[in-house]
Coordinates of C-alpha atoms and ligand atoms in Angstrom, one line a residue:
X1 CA 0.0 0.0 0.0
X2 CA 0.9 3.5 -0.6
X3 CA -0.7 6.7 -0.5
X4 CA 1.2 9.5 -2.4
X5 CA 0.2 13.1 -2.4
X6 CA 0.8 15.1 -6.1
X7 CA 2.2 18.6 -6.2
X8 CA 3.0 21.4 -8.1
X9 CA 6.5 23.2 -6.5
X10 CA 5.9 26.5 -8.4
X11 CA 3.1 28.2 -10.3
X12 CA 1.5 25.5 -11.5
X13 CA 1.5 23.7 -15.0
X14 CA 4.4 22.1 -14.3
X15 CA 2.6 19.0 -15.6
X16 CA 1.1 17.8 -13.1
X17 CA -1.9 16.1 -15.5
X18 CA 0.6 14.2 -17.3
X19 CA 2.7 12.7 -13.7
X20 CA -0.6 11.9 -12.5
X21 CA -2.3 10.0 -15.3
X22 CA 1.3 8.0 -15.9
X23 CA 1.1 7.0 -11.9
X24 CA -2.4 6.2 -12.0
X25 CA -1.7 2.8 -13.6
X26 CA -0.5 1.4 -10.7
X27 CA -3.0 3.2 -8.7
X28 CA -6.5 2.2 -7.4
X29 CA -8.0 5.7 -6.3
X30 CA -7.1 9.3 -8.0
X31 CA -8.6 12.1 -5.9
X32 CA -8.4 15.8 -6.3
X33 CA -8.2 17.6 -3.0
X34 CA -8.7 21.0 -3.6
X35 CA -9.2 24.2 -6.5
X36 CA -11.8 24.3 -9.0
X37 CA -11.6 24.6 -12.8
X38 CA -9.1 26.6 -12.5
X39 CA -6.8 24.2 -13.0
X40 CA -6.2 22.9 -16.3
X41 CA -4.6 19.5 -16.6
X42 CA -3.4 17.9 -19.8
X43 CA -2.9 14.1 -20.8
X44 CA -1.9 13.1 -23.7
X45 CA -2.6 9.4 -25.2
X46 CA -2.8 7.3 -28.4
X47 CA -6.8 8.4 -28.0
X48 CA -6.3 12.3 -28.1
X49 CA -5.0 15.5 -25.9
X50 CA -7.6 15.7 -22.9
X51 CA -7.5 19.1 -20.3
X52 CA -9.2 17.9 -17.4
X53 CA -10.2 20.9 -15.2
X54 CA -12.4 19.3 -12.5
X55 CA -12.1 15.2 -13.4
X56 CA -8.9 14.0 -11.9
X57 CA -6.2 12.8 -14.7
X58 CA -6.6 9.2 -13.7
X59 CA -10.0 8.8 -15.5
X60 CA -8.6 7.4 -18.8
X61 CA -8.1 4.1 -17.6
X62 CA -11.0 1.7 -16.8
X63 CA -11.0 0.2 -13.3
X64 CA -9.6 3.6 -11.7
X65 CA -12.1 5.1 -8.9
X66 CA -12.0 9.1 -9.2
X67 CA -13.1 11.4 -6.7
X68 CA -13.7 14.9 -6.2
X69 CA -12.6 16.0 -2.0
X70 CA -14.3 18.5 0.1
X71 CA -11.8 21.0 -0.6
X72 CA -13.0 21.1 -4.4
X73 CA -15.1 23.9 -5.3
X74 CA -17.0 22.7 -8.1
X75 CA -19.1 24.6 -10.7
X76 CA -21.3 21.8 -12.3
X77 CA -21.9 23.5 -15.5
X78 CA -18.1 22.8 -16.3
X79 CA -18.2 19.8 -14.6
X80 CA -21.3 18.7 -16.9
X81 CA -19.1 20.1 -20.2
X82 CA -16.3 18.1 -19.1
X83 CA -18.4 14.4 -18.6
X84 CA -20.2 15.3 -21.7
X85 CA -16.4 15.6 -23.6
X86 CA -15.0 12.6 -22.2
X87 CA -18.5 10.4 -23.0
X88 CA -17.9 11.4 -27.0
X89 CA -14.3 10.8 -27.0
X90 CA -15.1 7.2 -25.3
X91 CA -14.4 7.6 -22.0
X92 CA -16.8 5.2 -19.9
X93 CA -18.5 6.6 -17.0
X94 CA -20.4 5.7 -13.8
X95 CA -19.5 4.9 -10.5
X96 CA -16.0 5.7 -11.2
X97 CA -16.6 9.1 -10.4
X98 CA -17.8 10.4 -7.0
X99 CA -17.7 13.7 -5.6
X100 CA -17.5 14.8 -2.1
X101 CA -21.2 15.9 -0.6
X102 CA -19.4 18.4 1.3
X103 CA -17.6 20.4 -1.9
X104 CA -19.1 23.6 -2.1
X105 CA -20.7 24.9 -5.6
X106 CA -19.5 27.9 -7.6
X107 CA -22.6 29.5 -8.4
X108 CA -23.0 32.2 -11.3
X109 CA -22.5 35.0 -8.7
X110 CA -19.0 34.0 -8.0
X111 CA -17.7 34.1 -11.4
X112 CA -19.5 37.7 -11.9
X113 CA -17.8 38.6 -8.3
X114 CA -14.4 37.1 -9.5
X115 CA -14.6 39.5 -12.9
X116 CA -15.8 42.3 -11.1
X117 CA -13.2 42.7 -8.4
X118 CA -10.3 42.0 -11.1
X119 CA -11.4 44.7 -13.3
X120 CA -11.7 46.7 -10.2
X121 CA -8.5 45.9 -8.6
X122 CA -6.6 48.0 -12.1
X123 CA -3.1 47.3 -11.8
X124 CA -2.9 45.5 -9.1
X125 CA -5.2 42.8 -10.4
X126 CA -4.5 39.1 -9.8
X127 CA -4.8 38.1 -13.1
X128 CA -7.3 35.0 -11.9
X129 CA -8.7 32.5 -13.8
X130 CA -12.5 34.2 -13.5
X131 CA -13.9 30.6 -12.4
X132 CA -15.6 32.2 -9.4
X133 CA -12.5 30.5 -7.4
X134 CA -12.2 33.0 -5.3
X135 CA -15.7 34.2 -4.0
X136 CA -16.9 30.6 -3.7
X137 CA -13.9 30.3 -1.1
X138 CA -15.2 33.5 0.6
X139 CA -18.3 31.8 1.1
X140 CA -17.3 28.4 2.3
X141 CA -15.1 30.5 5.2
X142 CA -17.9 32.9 5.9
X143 CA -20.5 30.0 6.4
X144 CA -23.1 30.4 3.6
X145 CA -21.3 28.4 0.6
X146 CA -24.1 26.1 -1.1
X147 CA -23.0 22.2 -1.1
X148 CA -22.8 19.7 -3.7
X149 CA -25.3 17.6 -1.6
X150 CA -27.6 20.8 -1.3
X151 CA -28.8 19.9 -4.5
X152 CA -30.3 16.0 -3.5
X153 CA -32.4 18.5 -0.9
X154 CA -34.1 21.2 -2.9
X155 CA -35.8 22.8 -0.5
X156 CA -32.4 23.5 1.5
X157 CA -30.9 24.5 -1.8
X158 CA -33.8 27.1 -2.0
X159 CA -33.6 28.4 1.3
X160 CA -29.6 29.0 1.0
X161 CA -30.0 30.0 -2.6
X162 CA -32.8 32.8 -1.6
X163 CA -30.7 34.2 1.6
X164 CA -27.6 34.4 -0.3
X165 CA -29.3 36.2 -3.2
X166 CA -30.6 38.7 -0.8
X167 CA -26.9 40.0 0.4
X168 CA -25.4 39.2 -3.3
X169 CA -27.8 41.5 -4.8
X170 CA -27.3 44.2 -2.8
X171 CA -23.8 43.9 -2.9
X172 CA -23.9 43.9 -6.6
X173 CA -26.2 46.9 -7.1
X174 CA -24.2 49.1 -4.7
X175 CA -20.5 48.5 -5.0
X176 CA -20.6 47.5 -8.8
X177 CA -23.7 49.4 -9.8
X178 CA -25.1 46.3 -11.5
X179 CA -28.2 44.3 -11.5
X180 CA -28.6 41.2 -9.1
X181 CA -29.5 37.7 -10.2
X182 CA -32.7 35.8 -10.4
X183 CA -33.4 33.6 -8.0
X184 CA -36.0 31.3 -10.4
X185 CA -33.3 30.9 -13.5
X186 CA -31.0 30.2 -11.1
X187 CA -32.8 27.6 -8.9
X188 CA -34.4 26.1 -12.2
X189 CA -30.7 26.1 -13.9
X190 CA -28.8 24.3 -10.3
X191 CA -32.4 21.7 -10.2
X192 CA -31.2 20.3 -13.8
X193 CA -27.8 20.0 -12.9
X194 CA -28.7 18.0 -9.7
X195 CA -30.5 15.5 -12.0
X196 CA -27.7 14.9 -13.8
X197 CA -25.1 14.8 -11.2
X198 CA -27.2 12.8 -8.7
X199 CA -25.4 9.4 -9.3
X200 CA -22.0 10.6 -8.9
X201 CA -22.2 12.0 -5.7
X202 CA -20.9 10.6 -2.6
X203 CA -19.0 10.0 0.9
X204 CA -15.5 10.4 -0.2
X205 CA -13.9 10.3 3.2
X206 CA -16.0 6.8 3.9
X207 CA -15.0 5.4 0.3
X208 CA -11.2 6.5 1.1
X209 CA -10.7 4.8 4.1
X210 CA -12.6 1.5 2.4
X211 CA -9.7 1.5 0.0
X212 CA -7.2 2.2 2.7
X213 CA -8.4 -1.0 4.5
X214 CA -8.1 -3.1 1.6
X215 CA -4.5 -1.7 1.1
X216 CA -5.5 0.0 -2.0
X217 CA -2.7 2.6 -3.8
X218 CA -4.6 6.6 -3.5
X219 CA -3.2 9.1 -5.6
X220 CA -4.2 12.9 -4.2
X221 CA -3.9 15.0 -7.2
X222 CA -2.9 19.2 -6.4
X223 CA -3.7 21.6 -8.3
X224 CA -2.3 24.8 -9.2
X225 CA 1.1 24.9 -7.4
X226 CA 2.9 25.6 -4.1
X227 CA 3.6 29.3 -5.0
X228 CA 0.1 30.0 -5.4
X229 CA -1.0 28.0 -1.9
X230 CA -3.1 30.8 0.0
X231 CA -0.4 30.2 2.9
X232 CA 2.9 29.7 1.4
X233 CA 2.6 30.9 -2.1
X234 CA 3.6 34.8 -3.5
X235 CA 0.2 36.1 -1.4
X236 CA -1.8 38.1 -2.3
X237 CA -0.9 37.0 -6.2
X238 CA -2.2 33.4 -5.3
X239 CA -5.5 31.4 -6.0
X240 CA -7.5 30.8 -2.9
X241 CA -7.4 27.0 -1.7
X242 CA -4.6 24.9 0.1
X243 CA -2.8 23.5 -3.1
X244 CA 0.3 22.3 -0.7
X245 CA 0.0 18.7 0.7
X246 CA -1.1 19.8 3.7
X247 CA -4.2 20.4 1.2
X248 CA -4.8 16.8 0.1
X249 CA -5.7 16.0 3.7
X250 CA -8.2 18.9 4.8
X251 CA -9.6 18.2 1.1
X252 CA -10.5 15.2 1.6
X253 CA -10.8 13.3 4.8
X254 CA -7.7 11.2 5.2
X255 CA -5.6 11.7 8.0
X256 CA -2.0 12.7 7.8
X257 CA -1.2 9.5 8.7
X258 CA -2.0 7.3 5.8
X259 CA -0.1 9.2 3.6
X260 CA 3.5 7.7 2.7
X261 CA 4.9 10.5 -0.1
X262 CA 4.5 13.6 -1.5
X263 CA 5.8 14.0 -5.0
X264 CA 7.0 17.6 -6.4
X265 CA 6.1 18.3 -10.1
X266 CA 8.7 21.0 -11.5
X267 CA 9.2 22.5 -14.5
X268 CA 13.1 22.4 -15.4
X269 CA 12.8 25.9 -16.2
X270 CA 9.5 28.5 -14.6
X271 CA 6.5 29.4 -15.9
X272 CA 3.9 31.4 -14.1
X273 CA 0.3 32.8 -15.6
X274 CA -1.3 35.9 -14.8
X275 CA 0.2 38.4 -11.9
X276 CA 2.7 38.8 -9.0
X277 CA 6.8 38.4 -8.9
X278 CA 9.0 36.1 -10.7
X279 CA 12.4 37.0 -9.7
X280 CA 13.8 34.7 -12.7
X281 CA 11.4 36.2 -15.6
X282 CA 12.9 36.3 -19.0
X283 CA 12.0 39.0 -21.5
X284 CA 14.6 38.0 -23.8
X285 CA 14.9 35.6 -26.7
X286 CA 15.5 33.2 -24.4
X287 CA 12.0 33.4 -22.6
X288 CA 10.6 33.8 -25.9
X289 CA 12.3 30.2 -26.6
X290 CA 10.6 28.3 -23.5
X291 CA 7.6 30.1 -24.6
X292 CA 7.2 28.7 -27.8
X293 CA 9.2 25.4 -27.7
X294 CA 7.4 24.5 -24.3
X295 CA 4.2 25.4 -26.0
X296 CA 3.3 27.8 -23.2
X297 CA -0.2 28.6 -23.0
X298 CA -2.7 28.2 -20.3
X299 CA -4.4 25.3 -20.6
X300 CA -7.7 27.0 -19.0
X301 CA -7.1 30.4 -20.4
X302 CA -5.5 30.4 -23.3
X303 CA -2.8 33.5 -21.8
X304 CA 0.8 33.3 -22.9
X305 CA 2.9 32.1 -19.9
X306 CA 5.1 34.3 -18.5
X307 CA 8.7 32.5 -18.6
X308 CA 12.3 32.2 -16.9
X309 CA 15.4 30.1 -15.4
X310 CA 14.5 27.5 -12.9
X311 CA 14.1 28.8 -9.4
X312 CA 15.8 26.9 -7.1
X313 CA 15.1 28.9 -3.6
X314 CA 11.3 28.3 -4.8
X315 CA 12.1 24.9 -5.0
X316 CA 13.9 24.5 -2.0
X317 CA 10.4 26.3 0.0
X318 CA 8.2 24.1 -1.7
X319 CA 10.6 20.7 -0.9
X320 CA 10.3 22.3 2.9
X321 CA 6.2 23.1 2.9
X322 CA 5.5 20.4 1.3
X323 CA 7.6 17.6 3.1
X324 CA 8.3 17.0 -0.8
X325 CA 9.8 12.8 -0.8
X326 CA 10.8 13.2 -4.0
X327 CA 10.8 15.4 -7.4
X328 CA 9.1 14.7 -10.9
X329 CA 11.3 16.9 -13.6
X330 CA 9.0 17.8 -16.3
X331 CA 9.8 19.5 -19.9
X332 CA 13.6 18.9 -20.1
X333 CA 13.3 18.6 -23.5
X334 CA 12.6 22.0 -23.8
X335 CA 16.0 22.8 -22.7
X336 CA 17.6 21.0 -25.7
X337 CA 20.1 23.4 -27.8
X338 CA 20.7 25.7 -25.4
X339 CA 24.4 26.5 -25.1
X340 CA 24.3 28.0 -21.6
X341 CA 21.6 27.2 -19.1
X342 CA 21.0 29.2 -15.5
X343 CA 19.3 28.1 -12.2
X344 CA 18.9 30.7 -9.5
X345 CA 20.3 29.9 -6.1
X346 CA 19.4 33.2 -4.2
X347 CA 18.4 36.6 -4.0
X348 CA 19.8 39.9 -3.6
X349 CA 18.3 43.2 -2.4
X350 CA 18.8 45.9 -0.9
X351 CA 22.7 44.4 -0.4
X352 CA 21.6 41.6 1.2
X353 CA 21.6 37.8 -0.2
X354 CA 18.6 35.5 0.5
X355 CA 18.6 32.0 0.5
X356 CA 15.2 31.4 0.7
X357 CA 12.0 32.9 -0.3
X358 CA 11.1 36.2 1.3
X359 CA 7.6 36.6 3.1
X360 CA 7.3 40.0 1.8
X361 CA 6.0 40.9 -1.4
X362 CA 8.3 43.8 -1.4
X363 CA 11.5 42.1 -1.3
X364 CA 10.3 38.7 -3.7
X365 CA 9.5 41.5 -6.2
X366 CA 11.9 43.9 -6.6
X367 CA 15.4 41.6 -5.5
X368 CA 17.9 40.3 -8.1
X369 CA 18.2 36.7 -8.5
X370 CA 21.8 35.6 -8.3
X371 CA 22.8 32.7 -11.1
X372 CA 24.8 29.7 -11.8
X373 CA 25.7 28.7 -14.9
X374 CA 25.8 25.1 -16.3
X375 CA 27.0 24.1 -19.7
X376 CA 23.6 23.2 -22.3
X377 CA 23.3 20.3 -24.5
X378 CA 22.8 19.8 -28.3
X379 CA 21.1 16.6 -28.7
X380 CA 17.8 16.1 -28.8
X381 CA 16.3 14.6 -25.5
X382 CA 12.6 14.5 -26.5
X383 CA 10.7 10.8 -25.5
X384 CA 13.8 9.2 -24.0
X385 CA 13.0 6.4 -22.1
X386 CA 16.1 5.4 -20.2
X387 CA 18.9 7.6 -18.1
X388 CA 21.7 6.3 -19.6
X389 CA 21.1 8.2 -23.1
X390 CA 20.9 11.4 -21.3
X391 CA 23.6 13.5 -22.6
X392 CA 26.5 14.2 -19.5
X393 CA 25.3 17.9 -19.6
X394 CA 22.1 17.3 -18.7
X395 CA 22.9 14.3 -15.7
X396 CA 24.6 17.2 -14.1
X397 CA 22.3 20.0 -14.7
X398 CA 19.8 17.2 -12.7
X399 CA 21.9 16.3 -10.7
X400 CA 22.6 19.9 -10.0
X401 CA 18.4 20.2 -9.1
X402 CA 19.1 17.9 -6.9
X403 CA 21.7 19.1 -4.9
X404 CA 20.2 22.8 -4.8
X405 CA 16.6 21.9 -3.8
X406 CA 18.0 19.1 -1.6
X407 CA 15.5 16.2 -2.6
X408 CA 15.7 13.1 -5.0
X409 CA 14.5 13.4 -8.5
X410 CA 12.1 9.9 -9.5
X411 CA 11.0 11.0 -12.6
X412 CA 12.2 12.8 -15.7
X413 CA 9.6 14.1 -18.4
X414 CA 10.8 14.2 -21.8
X415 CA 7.9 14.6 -23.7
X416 CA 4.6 15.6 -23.4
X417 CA 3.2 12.0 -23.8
X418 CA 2.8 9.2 -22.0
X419 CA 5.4 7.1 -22.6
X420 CA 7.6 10.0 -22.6
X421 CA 9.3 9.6 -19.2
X422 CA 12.7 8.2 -17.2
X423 CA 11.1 6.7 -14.3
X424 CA 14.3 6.1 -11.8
X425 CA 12.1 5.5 -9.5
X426 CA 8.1 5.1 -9.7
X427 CA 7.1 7.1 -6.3
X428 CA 3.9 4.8 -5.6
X429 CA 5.5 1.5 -6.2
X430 CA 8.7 2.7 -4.9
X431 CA 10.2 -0.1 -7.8
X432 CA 13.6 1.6 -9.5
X433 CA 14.6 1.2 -12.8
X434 CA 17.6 -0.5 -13.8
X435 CA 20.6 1.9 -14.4
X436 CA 24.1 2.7 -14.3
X437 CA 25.1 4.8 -11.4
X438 CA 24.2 8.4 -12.6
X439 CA 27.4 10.1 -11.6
X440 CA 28.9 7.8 -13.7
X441 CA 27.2 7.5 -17.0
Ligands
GDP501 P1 -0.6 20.9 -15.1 O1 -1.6 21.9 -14.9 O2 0.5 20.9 -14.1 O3 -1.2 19.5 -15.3 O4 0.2 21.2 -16.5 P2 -0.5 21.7 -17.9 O5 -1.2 20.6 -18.5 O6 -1.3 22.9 -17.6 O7 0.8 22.2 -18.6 C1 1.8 21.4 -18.9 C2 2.0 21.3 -20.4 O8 3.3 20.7 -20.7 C3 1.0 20.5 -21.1 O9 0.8 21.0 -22.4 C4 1.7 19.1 -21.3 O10 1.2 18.4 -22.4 C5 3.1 19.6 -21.5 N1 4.2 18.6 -21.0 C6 4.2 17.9 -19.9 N2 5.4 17.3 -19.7 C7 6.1 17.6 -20.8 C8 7.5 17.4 -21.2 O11 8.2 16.7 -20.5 N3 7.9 17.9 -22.4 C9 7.1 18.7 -23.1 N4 7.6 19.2 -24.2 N5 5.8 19.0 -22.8 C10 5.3 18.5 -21.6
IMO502 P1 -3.1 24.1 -12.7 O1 -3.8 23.1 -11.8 C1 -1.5 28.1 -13.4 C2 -3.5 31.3 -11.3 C3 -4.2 32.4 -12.1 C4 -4.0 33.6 -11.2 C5 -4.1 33.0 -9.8 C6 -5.5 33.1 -9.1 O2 -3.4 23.9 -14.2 O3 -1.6 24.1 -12.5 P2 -7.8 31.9 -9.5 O4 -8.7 31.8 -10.8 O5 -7.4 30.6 -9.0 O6 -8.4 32.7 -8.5 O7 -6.5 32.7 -10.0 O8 -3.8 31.6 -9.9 N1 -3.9 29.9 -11.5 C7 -3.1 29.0 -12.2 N2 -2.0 29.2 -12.8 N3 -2.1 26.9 -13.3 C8 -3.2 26.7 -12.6 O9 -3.8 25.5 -12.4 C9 -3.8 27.8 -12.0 N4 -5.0 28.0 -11.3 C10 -5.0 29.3 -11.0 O10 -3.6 32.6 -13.3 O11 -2.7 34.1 -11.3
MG503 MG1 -2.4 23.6 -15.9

């Protein structure tokens, strides 16, 4: 048995879709712990590219329970688009699916919230996705969020809906000078979605410790990425759940316990999407190289990701907030032809060096980041299977990730498929891959 919590160590993307669906062979139960459809996951398999924003990335194989945790915020329009895409690209449905009774709903007044205090906010604008993360959050903490089992009891469902409108309105007339929301098209619109949802919802905490009892492999899929945590990320640039591992417990019922690994997904360079510092941004050609050879592109959005050298103080937090067992290097390829690669190892500002990520905005956004440099490689990397045909150049530049961030690297990405990946070491199995010692090959 082993239980092994997915993360992302910086701004999410780091291909966290991809890790996950590769693991979840070997796995029995994939359950996302926390965001909304914010996140944008992508798989990609001899049946098609998939972006899974709400189902969690182990659906694509048959025999693979999926679940949605408490800590989900889940806005079943989406969530209905998303079934509805799998269903016509084959994708068998049923009981494989459950969602957590206690995830709260992102109703249509949280996405009009989320646009209207972005558009507000000018300048200093977050840059969100506009899912309605935000609000919904607002409400589960302020005690009038509206369940996912709200909807098997409509007359609950009414009662919340109507004393929520009642404060929303108002809200929305005064500070945004716009009109409220209909309580009828809205009741009418969250009574069709409960028929259709009805059979997938469940008691996810009950079903996880059923499969913990039987010894059962869980996979707890993050989202987003430990710099935009709510806690620990680059606050106030940051989305508005627990995305660290920390998360995967609160969002979903399993005690701290049960859990035996936490696997960091980086990028081997940075990306980031919408606002807030990135010491290690490129403008250059060089940016403009990761942006279009890593295909950089929200897979929610559509926004151009912004770009830069890997960050390894950020790495180093999230290996320390996250308890991180182990790393997962995605997108090496990207790297290839580059004669001279960097990876930030600290900060300056002000005259002072930092070693590890400042609290305050302030500093993280105005300091220098100081540089190594590490000879590139030439060859082309992309869908190697096996360590040893990694050029030297890139063993140490790894090995160098290792060494900085001060945790083990299990898997290197090397393509966006699949079968793209060196698996040293699968993280749920804990089985290694034969190999010469990597120092000297
Ligand atoms: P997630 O949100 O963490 O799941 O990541 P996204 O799916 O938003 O973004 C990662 C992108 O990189 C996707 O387009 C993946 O198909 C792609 N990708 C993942 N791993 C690799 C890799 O090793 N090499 C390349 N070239 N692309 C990759
Ligand atoms: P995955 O799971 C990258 C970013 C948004 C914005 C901030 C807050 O695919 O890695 P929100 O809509 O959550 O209130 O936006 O967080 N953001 C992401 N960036 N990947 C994601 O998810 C993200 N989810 C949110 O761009 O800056
Ligand atoms: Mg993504």
């Amino acid at each position: 048995m082993a239980n092994l919590i997915v993360v992302g160590s910086q701004w999410g993307d780091e291909g966290k879709g991809k890790i996950v669906d590769l693991l979840a062979k070997d796995a029995n139960v994939i359950v996302r712990f926390q965001g909304g459809s914010n996140a944008g996951h992508t798989v990609i398999t001899n049946k098609g590219t998939f972006i899974f924003h709400l189902v969690p990335s182990g659906i694509l194989y048959r025999g693979k329970l999926c679940l949605l945790g408490n800590g989900v915020v889940v806005d079943p329009a989406g969530l209905i688009e998303e079934l509805d895409g799998l269903v016509l690209k084959g994708i068998k449905l049923g009981r494989n699916l459950i969602m957590s009774h206690r995830a709260h709903l992102i109703m249509p007044y949280h996405k009009a919230i989320d646009r209207m205090a972005e558009q507000a906010k000018g300048a200093r604008r977050i840059g969100t996705t506009g899912r309605g993360i935000g609000p919904a959050y607002v409400d589960k903490m302020a005690r009038i969020g509206i369940r996912v089992g709200d909807l098997l009891n409509p007359d609950l469902f009414k009662k919340k809906l109507q004393e929520n409108l009642v404060e929303v309105n108002s809200f929305l007339r005064h500070v945004y000078h716009i009109d409220g929301f209909h309580f009828d098209k809205i009741y009418e619109e969250y009574m069709t979605y409960a028929k259709r949802l009805k059979g997938y919802i469940g008691d996810v905490p009950l079903i996880l410790q059923k499969a913990i009892e039987r010894e059962q492999h869980i996979l707890f899929e993050g989202a987003q990425g430990t710099h935009l945590d709510i806690d620990y990320g680059t606050y106030p640039y940051v989305t508005s759940s627990s995305a660290c591992a920390g998360g995967a417990c609160i969002g979903t019922g399993v005690g701290p316990t049960k859990i035996h690994g936490v696997l960091g997904v980086t990028k081997a360079y940075t990306t980031r999407v919408g606002g807030g510092p990135f010491p290690t941004e490129l403008h250059d050609e060089i940016g403009k190289g990761f942006k279009t050879r890593g295909q950089e592109f929200g897979a929610t959005t559509g926004r151009p990701r912004r770009c830069g050298w890997l960050d390894a103080v950020l790495l180093r937090h999230a290996v320390r907030v996250n308890g991180l067992t182990s790393l997962a290097v995605t997108k090496l390829d990207v790297l290839d032809g580059f004669r001279e690669l960097k990876i930030c190892h600290g900060y300056r500002y002000k005259g002072k060096l930092y070693k590890e990520v400042p609290s305050d905005l302030e500093t993280l956004s105005n300091c220098t980041p100081v540089y190594e440099k590490l000879p590139g490689w030439s060859v082309d990397t992309t869908g190697l299977t096996s360590y040893k045909f990694l050029p030297t150049q890139a063993k140490r530049y790894l090995t160098r990730i290792e060494e900085l961030s001060g945790c083990a690297i299990d898997m290197i990405s090397t393509g966006s498929g699949r079968g793209d990946t060196i698996i040293l070491r699968n993280p749920l199995t804990k089985q290694r891959q034969k190999r010469k010692s990597r120092s000297s090959c």
